[in-house]
Coordinates of C-alpha atoms in Angstrom, one line a residue:
M152 CA 3.3 26.6 4.7
A153 CA 2.1 23.5 3.0
Q154 CA -0.8 24.3 0.7
L155 CA -4.0 22.2 0.6
V156 CA -5.2 21.2 -2.8
V157 CA -8.9 20.9 -2.2
E158 CA -9.9 19.2 -5.4
P159 CA -9.4 15.4 -5.0
R160 CA -6.9 13.5 -7.1
L161 CA -7.3 10.1 -8.7
M162 CA -4.4 7.7 -8.9
V163 CA -5.3 4.9 -11.3
G164 CA -3.6 1.5 -11.5
E165 CA -3.5 0.0 -15.0
G166 CA -3.1 -3.7 -15.5
W167 CA 0.3 -5.2 -16.2
D168 CA 1.7 -8.7 -16.9
A169 CA 1.4 -9.8 -13.3
Y170 CA -2.1 -8.4 -12.6
R171 CA -5.3 -7.5 -14.4
L172 CA -8.8 -6.5 -13.3
L173 CA -10.9 -8.5 -15.7
D174 CA -14.4 -7.5 -14.6
S175 CA -16.4 -6.3 -11.6
G176 CA -19.9 -5.8 -10.5
H177 CA -22.7 -7.0 -8.1
G178 CA -20.3 -6.6 -5.2
R179 CA -17.5 -8.7 -6.6
K180 CA -14.4 -8.4 -8.7
W181 CA -12.7 -10.9 -11.1
E182 CA -8.9 -10.7 -11.3
Q183 CA -6.0 -12.4 -12.8
F184 CA -2.7 -12.8 -10.9
G185 CA -0.2 -14.2 -13.3
D186 CA -1.7 -17.5 -14.7
Y187 CA -4.5 -17.7 -12.1
R188 CA -7.9 -16.1 -11.8
F189 CA -9.8 -15.2 -8.6
I190 CA -13.1 -13.8 -7.5
R191 CA -13.1 -11.6 -4.4
P192 CA -15.7 -9.5 -2.6
E193 CA -15.8 -5.8 -3.6
P194 CA -18.7 -3.8 -2.1
Q195 CA -17.9 -0.7 -4.2
A196 CA -18.6 -2.6 -7.4
M197 CA -22.3 -1.7 -7.4
W198 CA -22.8 -1.9 -11.2
T199 CA -23.5 -4.9 -13.4
P200 CA -20.7 -7.1 -14.6
R201 CA -19.9 -6.9 -18.3
I202 CA -19.1 -10.6 -18.6
A203 CA -21.7 -13.2 -17.7
D204 CA -19.4 -16.1 -16.7
W205 CA -16.3 -15.7 -14.5
P206 CA -14.2 -18.9 -14.5
A207 CA -11.8 -18.8 -11.6
H208 CA -9.3 -21.0 -9.8
S209 CA -10.7 -19.9 -6.4
E210 CA -13.3 -17.6 -4.9
F211 CA -13.3 -15.9 -1.5
T212 CA -16.6 -16.0 0.4
P213 CA -16.7 -13.5 3.3
G214 CA -17.9 -14.4 6.7
S215 CA -20.9 -12.9 8.4
D216 CA -18.7 -10.4 10.4
E217 CA -18.0 -7.3 8.3
D218 CA -14.7 -6.8 10.0
G219 CA -13.2 -10.1 8.7
G220 CA -13.6 -13.8 8.3
G221 CA -14.4 -15.9 5.4
R222 CA -12.7 -18.6 3.3
W223 CA -11.3 -19.5 -0.1
S224 CA -12.9 -22.2 -2.2
D225 CA -10.8 -25.3 -2.8
A226 CA -8.1 -24.6 -5.3
P227 CA -6.1 -27.8 -6.1
E228 CA -4.5 -26.3 -9.2
L229 CA -2.8 -23.5 -7.3
P230 CA 0.9 -24.0 -6.3
R231 CA 0.9 -24.8 -2.5
D232 CA 3.8 -22.4 -1.9
G233 CA 2.6 -19.6 -4.2
W234 CA 3.9 -18.4 -7.5
E235 CA 6.2 -15.7 -8.7
L236 CA 5.0 -12.3 -10.0
A237 CA 6.8 -9.1 -10.7
W238 CA 6.4 -5.3 -10.8
D239 CA 9.1 -3.5 -12.6
D240 CA 12.4 -4.9 -11.2
V241 CA 10.7 -6.3 -8.0
R242 CA 9.7 -10.0 -7.9
F243 CA 7.5 -11.4 -5.2
T244 CA 5.3 -14.4 -4.3
A245 CA 1.5 -14.3 -4.6
Q246 CA -0.7 -16.6 -2.7
P247 CA -4.3 -16.5 -1.3
T248 CA -4.4 -15.4 2.4
P249 CA -7.1 -15.7 5.0
F250 CA -7.6 -12.0 4.7
R251 CA -8.9 -12.2 1.2
H252 CA -5.9 -10.7 -0.6
L253 CA -2.9 -12.4 -2.2
Q254 CA 0.1 -11.1 -0.4
F255 CA 0.4 -7.8 -2.2
F256 CA -1.9 -4.9 -3.2
P257 CA -1.9 -4.2 -7.0
D258 CA -3.6 -0.8 -6.5
M259 CA -0.4 0.5 -4.9
A260 CA 1.6 0.2 -8.2
P261 CA 1.0 4.0 -9.1
V262 CA 2.0 4.9 -5.5
W263 CA 5.3 3.0 -5.8
R264 CA 6.0 4.8 -9.1
W265 CA 5.1 8.2 -7.6
M266 CA 7.4 7.7 -4.6
R267 CA 10.3 6.8 -6.9
E268 CA 9.7 10.0 -8.9
R269 CA 9.7 12.1 -5.7
L270 CA 13.1 10.7 -4.7
A271 CA 14.7 11.3 -8.1
G272 CA 17.9 13.2 -7.6
V273 CA 18.1 12.6 -3.9
E274 CA 21.6 11.1 -3.0
E275 CA 21.4 8.2 -0.6
A276 CA 17.8 8.7 0.2
E277 CA 16.4 7.2 3.4
T278 CA 12.7 6.1 3.5
L279 CA 10.5 4.6 6.2
N280 CA 7.8 2.0 5.3
L281 CA 5.4 1.6 8.3
F282 CA 3.0 -1.4 8.1
G283 CA 5.3 -2.6 5.3
Y284 CA 3.6 -6.1 4.9
T285 CA 5.4 -8.3 2.4
G286 CA 7.9 -5.7 1.3
V287 CA 7.0 -5.0 -2.3
G288 CA 6.9 -1.2 -1.6
S289 CA 10.2 -1.4 0.4
L290 CA 11.9 -3.2 -2.5
A291 CA 10.7 -0.6 -4.9
L292 CA 12.0 2.2 -2.7
S293 CA 15.3 0.4 -2.2
D294 CA 16.2 1.5 -5.8
C295 CA 16.6 5.0 -4.3
G296 CA 18.6 4.2 -1.2
K297 CA 18.2 3.0 2.4
V298 CA 14.8 1.7 3.6
V299 CA 13.5 0.9 7.1
H300 CA 10.7 -1.7 6.8
V301 CA 8.4 -2.1 9.9
D302 CA 5.6 -4.6 10.3
A303 CA 4.1 -6.2 13.4
S304 CA 3.8 -9.6 11.7
K305 CA 6.7 -11.9 11.9
K306 CA 5.3 -13.9 9.1
S307 CA 4.9 -10.9 6.8
V308 CA 8.5 -9.7 7.5
A309 CA 9.8 -13.2 6.7
Q310 CA 7.9 -13.2 3.4
A311 CA 9.4 -9.7 2.7
R312 CA 12.9 -11.1 3.2
E313 CA 12.0 -14.0 0.8
N314 CA 10.8 -11.5 -1.8
A315 CA 14.1 -9.6 -1.5
K316 CA 16.0 -12.9 -2.2
L317 CA 13.6 -13.6 -5.1
S318 CA 14.3 -10.1 -6.5
D319 CA 18.1 -10.5 -6.1
M320 CA 17.9 -7.6 -3.7
D321 CA 18.8 -9.2 -0.4
D322 CA 22.0 -7.1 -0.4
R323 CA 20.1 -3.9 -0.6
P324 CA 20.3 -1.5 2.5
I325 CA 17.0 -2.5 4.0
R326 CA 16.4 -3.0 7.7
W327 CA 13.6 -5.5 8.3
L328 CA 12.0 -4.9 11.7
I329 CA 9.2 -6.7 13.5
D330 CA 7.8 -3.9 15.6
D331 CA 4.8 -1.9 16.5
A332 CA 4.6 1.0 14.0
S333 CA 3.5 3.7 16.6
K334 CA 6.1 2.7 19.2
F335 CA 8.9 2.5 16.6
A336 CA 8.0 6.0 15.2
A337 CA 8.0 7.5 18.7
R338 CA 11.4 6.0 19.4
E339 CA 12.7 7.4 16.1
V340 CA 11.5 10.9 17.2
R341 CA 13.4 10.5 20.5
R342 CA 16.5 9.5 18.5
E343 CA 16.1 12.7 16.4
R344 CA 16.1 10.6 13.2
R345 CA 14.9 12.0 9.8
Y346 CA 13.8 10.5 6.6
D347 CA 13.4 11.7 3.0
G348 CA 10.1 9.9 2.6
I349 CA 7.6 7.9 4.7
I350 CA 4.8 5.6 3.5
L351 CA 2.0 4.6 5.8
D352 CA -0.5 1.8 4.9
P353 CA -2.3 1.1 8.2
P354 CA -5.1 -1.3 8.7
K355 CA -8.4 -0.3 10.2
F356 CA -7.6 -2.5 13.2
G357 CA -4.5 -4.5 14.2
R358 CA -2.3 -5.7 16.9
G359 CA 1.5 -5.2 17.5
P360 CA 3.9 -8.1 18.2
N361 CA 3.5 -7.6 22.0
G362 CA -0.3 -7.3 21.9
E363 CA -0.5 -3.6 21.3
T364 CA -3.8 -2.5 19.8
W365 CA -4.2 -0.3 16.8
R366 CA -7.4 1.5 16.0
L367 CA -7.2 3.8 13.0
E368 CA -9.5 6.6 14.0
A369 CA -8.0 6.8 17.5
D370 CA -4.3 6.2 16.8
L371 CA -3.7 7.7 13.4
P372 CA -3.4 11.4 14.5
G373 CA -0.6 10.6 17.0
L374 CA 1.3 8.4 14.5
L375 CA 1.1 11.1 11.8
A376 CA 2.3 13.7 14.3
D377 CA 5.4 11.6 15.0
C378 CA 6.0 11.0 11.3
R379 CA 5.9 14.7 10.7
R380 CA 8.7 15.1 13.3
L381 CA 10.8 12.6 11.3
L382 CA 10.6 14.9 8.2
D383 CA 12.2 18.3 7.5
E384 CA 12.4 21.0 4.8
Q385 CA 14.5 18.7 2.6
S386 CA 12.3 15.7 2.9
R387 CA 10.2 14.7 -0.2
F388 CA 7.0 13.0 0.8
L389 CA 4.6 11.3 3.2
F390 CA 2.0 9.0 1.6
L391 CA -0.9 7.7 3.6
T392 CA -3.4 5.1 2.4
V393 CA -6.6 4.1 4.2
Y394 CA -8.9 1.1 3.4
A395 CA -12.3 0.0 4.4
V396 CA -13.3 3.0 6.6
R397 CA -16.2 5.4 6.7
M398 CA -14.0 8.4 6.3
S399 CA -13.3 11.2 3.8
S400 CA -10.0 11.8 2.1
L401 CA -10.5 15.5 2.7
A402 CA -10.6 14.8 6.4
L403 CA -7.2 13.0 6.1
A404 CA -5.8 15.9 4.2
G405 CA -7.1 18.4 6.8
L406 CA -5.3 16.5 9.5
M407 CA -2.1 16.3 7.4
R408 CA -2.2 20.0 6.5
E409 CA -2.4 21.0 10.2
L410 CA 0.6 18.8 11.0
F411 CA 2.6 20.0 8.0
A412 CA 1.8 23.7 8.4
D413 CA 5.4 24.7 9.0
L414 CA 6.8 22.9 5.9
P415 CA 6.7 24.0 2.3
G416 CA 5.1 21.9 -0.4
Q417 CA 1.5 20.7 -0.8
V418 CA -1.0 18.4 0.7
E419 CA -3.2 16.4 -1.7
H420 CA -5.9 13.8 -1.2
G421 CA -8.1 11.5 -3.3
E422 CA -8.7 7.9 -4.2
L423 CA -6.8 5.0 -5.5
A424 CA -8.5 3.0 -8.3
V425 CA -7.8 0.1 -10.6
R426 CA -9.0 0.2 -14.2
E427 CA -10.8 -2.8 -15.7
E428 CA -9.5 -4.5 -18.8
G429 CA -11.0 -3.7 -22.2
Q430 CA -12.2 -0.7 -24.1
D431 CA -13.6 2.0 -21.8
G432 CA -12.6 0.0 -18.8
R433 CA -14.4 1.2 -15.6
L434 CA -12.5 2.5 -12.6
L435 CA -12.9 0.5 -9.4
P436 CA -12.1 2.6 -6.3
T437 CA -10.0 0.7 -3.7
A438 CA -8.7 3.1 -1.1
L439 CA -8.4 6.7 0.2
F440 CA -5.2 8.6 0.3
A441 CA -3.6 11.8 1.5
R442 CA -0.1 12.9 0.7
W443 CA 2.4 15.6 1.4
S444 CA 5.2 16.3 -1.1
Q445 CA 7.7 18.8 -2.2
D446 CA 11.0 18.8 -4.2
G447 CA 14.3 19.5 -2.5
E448 CA 14.0 23.3 -2.8
G449 CA 10.5 23.6 -1.6
V450 CA 8.9 23.8 -5.0
N451 CA 5.5 22.1 -5.2
Q452 CA 5.2 18.9 -7.4

């Protein structure tokens, strides 16, 4: 039976050449993406900024609706078609989007590394990336074997394919699918498919390519149950991240433990965070996570 680790874990993303958290505070964060600097809202940065002046190429001002909206300030110096960044051997394009991010999530860097470690030693691993967005995680996982990348956005999947070409990975065994994540997982269960690992990065609210509605609190339990059916005693992990919700990581872990009760390994939970630059850099929390993992012989990792 999968054992629940009650004490929360912390997965900390450190800055690298492509990304740095320069400062945060008063509900905002100041970041560098390659050669360009940005200011974005960050409600969890409740402290005082360490630096008085934040020069930036653009700033995102949120709308009045807490569920979305807002706009970037004019940024004539930014390349119109984005600019190239890299994580390890994966290259991708960064660009401001109407959803306040820049086409990838830098706090996922320690997760990409963790998943690669879990798959070490697995021959011809097969992983599933649901809500795969622009494909940085899928490209990172393709170093270990086959990947099925699923996202409801045609634009996001097109960008993921472009990132694969940019990384010289367009010949990797990746299936790029425009589909509703819940419907796809249910079909895979009926096909009796199995995977060595699954990553889930669902939004709070979303729509599928045919108008399907996704609401996290209502739809996550069913999707997780189907994902469990796609894993077996030889599988290595399932990693779930959740953003911008009033929820506890312990609640996510409790649901996961119930679903994984018949498998060995362990269920852990906690937060993702990014460390600020400089001495004694503060940790800025970004997301909740819950994960199940084991090695190939059922020994906890």
